[in-house]
């Protein structure tokens, strides 16, 4: 089929509707297609079968249930039922039941084939059921295929796992596909083996394959060959059976599995020509890694024959079939077993060869000297494997290509050992995530972590640590409580986990009579794995009654919306109390003093799910937003402390780092309003102003834009894409993969997200080749990337991603735009390290091969939304000739994807224009930029002083500003630039304290309105959130209570600003408050401190004095926040003064 014909015929439904041909599909989609293929094959055999699927989600099978739901129509049409399990064990039991139907009257099918799925810990949990099902037997026309998901690298798990060993304990055979295409072939063989052996068969799926996508050849597989092996036993499920005969039959099933593997050649000799010197035995993902490694070492099939390398690929990793193995090993003096995790193959091979009286040298996890060569922790990569193979080659056979590759690997390793990540994008809660509030614990208390997104609290300074297996949350406390003076703990428990098995943990806590408070985090979705609904859909009402029945002492329902409980309040147990989330701390303090087991049901919808539902019109979208007046903002970060929200971002200004709301990522949780600060303004009815260039302008410009020639492919073309979770990084992989598929090329795409959904680092590895046969391992090898699309500079500059860079080979397009990491939310003074990050990139990527541009800023100005950034970067790379597929194929892939088609095409075109004629694009952007309203950043010391002098004139008057100016003249005379700039900034700060007059002036000056208009369009109303110090009201935390005041306050602000002349006089009614007294004290003490420091100034004291005079930068905020920072700063001041003059005593107010 020609390329143009293929373009017109490719559809997204191919993966399920095509019976033969090529389709682009993910590992999960291949598993969803598998039961369809089983049904079609049975129909061809004249069997009327049905299918049943159950299990429980979990990475790397996190999205399998969603994939099955999306294919529900075609599954039902083919008599296949999908019923997700409440947990893995019960799902496995249900699939076992599917094998028993034909034993009873009323069955409507010749048999039912069953498919169960679960990640490694779910296998452990379900092993008792799987053992029973295996012993009891399968239907001869059914079959039980257990899809086991293994996260070898522990990327999205609490422990790495390796399921074949657990399955072996139940005598269950495990087959291990090495590719998505083999998922289909081995899956079909797995069903047939299950029918033949009468037992469960495991299909091992590792993250690197099941979470990837590829262009796959679809075909009909011939019926499996029936082994010659005969047994008198009935291996399938049958009536009149008993446990004793079932146990006896296990050996026969074991023998039958090996016979089936032998007859159907599940284990294969890949290379076996020439005199053998080294035999490599491997399986699954490691097989692909080995093939890739050998290729990178210059060892293809012909070269392997010269070197005496033979290769054996195992398809059934347990039990290992002996006959084919012995035939492979009989004349090989040296064997190298390459497998991940613990040595399942190696131990079997040694036993089999020992019994056969064969004694080659065998190494695997350790070399022949007993030294580790293939670690059992983490996962293997091609660099580790390359060294192991190299060390097994005779010195005379280590050619130049092999030596060069090993030298490159070792050089890269040395570079990475020297490298330290300057900044990291840790996974973090989405903006507006309920866990931002729900996971807080009172001072002096500690929490126990649980499985789910809330697990991330462990790196958020919230005194929460120690996690358990899913369903064991909080139960460790039962074993600690009798032996400690500690009286109480909190335990976090997600609603999905509660339904899965967590209710048993609560039941155990009640029975043990320990003091514990469970916080059931009811988010209305299983957010960590993609927003699926909780099985059974229990409501808060249902859970409350369940807990009441479990004899929980006290139950609180805490929510951000308690109005919805008014209608059902009377239907709840009488002991249940309802409270707003603002009272959470008080409730926690109450429950920590309550004996026995207590529960808080924290009810707030998952932020990511809330955003999805609002987009679909399934949930109200509040017509209001929050705006921060950065002129009023002190940069104290109390808003981040209260909300833990990543939508609050830094804004670097002339007067220091302030705060701003990222309106694109804000999920309208509004908990930032709890920050004690008058800078927060609520905007009602305003729409986010998006300046964008008219599409007609783009169309006109693009007419002169030439089509760039695609990059040349030699072997495979490897593209690494790095970025931030939730911004569309995965979309690049999906589109390029589909585009390559449309052109009939081979392609694989590996998306690596780990825990990241929003805010964390994500990456995608894309491989494109002329043929699928040229692609083996889906992960890019060290120092092998042809192109880096760095959609985020911080993620690109981590060691994890720099490992793929070859300085003289890798081309790169880097987005230089700085997006604050989650560390800013936890520590608002954390530096950006942006200059160091740029230097790291320059060390690893040749300057001539790296293009750096502020893609986010440019794309936002052109398209009106930062979400266009990644497609803009892709367009830039296309025009530079760095993408090995045609533009028309990419556009066709975008159309097939069906999401934001026009916007994505336009973003790509703008990116192409930027690459072709950057000056023209920049000129267009400059025409879009409105005149700035922010104070320009100072470039010199005199600029710093002059700017602040003028600001003090506005703040009070010229006389006040002159005091500042004269003081700086005295400081400048010392002759130290550092000293002058430090005093210039800090003296201004203490003199321009934000009292009522200043806040009023900053709101009424006109600049505030300009900033509002710059960010919002339409007709809108505003509301101020303030806490005037003269009002006596307190909130639930004991702080002064903030009140909402409408726009009528603007004239009052204007009037008040004109009364600034009263500041400091007897008529200054505001000056008598404790807050204002403190601010005047800080100012006056700074003048005194400055005089003291100038007297002490010398080279020896310089560092200490600069630190002392810079301390006001730490006294940020308003009211109680400023007071707390003042106390902390005074403690620091005491320490610093002691180094200058031990006799100086400092009174801390």
PDB file of C-alpha atoms in Angstrom, residues 449-455 470-471 473 491-503 518-527 534:
ATOM      1  CA  UNK A 449       0.961   8.077  54.585  1.00  0.00           C
ATOM      2  CA  UNK A 450      -1.194   5.974  52.320  1.00  0.00           C
ATOM      3  CA  UNK A 451      -1.452   4.800  48.725  1.00  0.00           C
ATOM      4  CA  UNK A 452      -2.691   7.439  46.296  1.00  0.00           C
ATOM      5  CA  UNK A 453      -1.788  10.978  45.233  1.00  0.00           C
ATOM      6  CA  UNK A 454      -1.726  11.950  48.907  1.00  0.00           C
ATOM      7  CA  UNK A 455       1.421   9.782  49.178  1.00  0.00           C
ATOM      8  CA  UNK A 470      -2.540  -0.760  49.996  1.00  0.00           C
ATOM      9  CA  UNK A 471      -5.228  -1.397  52.579  1.00  0.00           C
ATOM     10  CA  UNK A 473      -2.932   2.309  56.129  1.00  0.00           C
ATOM     11  CA  UNK A 491      -3.628   8.147  58.982  1.00  0.00           C
ATOM     12  CA  UNK A 492      -4.475   9.153  55.418  1.00  0.00           C
ATOM     13  CA  UNK A 493      -6.743   6.820  53.474  1.00  0.00           C
ATOM     14  CA  UNK A 494      -7.965   7.473  49.929  1.00  0.00           C
ATOM     15  CA  UNK A 495     -11.565   6.726  49.006  1.00  0.00           C
ATOM     16  CA  UNK A 496     -10.402   4.246  46.354  1.00  0.00           C
ATOM     17  CA  UNK A 497      -8.265   2.425  48.898  1.00  0.00           C
ATOM     18  CA  UNK A 498     -11.123   2.525  51.426  1.00  0.00           C
ATOM     19  CA  UNK A 499     -13.342   0.652  48.981  1.00  0.00           C
ATOM     20  CA  UNK A 500     -10.500  -1.637  47.866  1.00  0.00           C
ATOM     21  CA  UNK A 501      -9.607  -2.900  51.341  1.00  0.00           C
ATOM     22  CA  UNK A 502      -9.113   0.051  53.677  1.00  0.00           C
ATOM     23  CA  UNK A 503     -12.348  -0.539  55.572  1.00  0.00           C
ATOM     24  CA  UNK A 518      -8.382   8.215  59.878  1.00  0.00           C
ATOM     25  CA  UNK A 519      -8.761  10.909  57.268  1.00  0.00           C
ATOM     26  CA  UNK A 520     -10.733   9.391  54.408  1.00  0.00           C
ATOM     27  CA  UNK A 521      -9.861  11.597  51.466  1.00  0.00           C
ATOM     28  CA  UNK A 522     -13.012  11.467  49.381  1.00  0.00           C
ATOM     29  CA  UNK A 523     -12.063  12.910  45.989  1.00  0.00           C
ATOM     30  CA  UNK A 524     -14.801  11.378  43.844  1.00  0.00           C
ATOM     31  CA  UNK A 525     -12.167   9.837  41.516  1.00  0.00           C
ATOM     32  CA  UNK A 526      -9.059   7.672  41.548  1.00  0.00           C
ATOM     33  CA  UNK A 527      -6.872  10.523  40.397  1.00  0.00           C
ATOM     34  CA  UNK A 534     -14.232   4.315  42.581  1.00  0.00           C
TER      35      UNK A 534
END
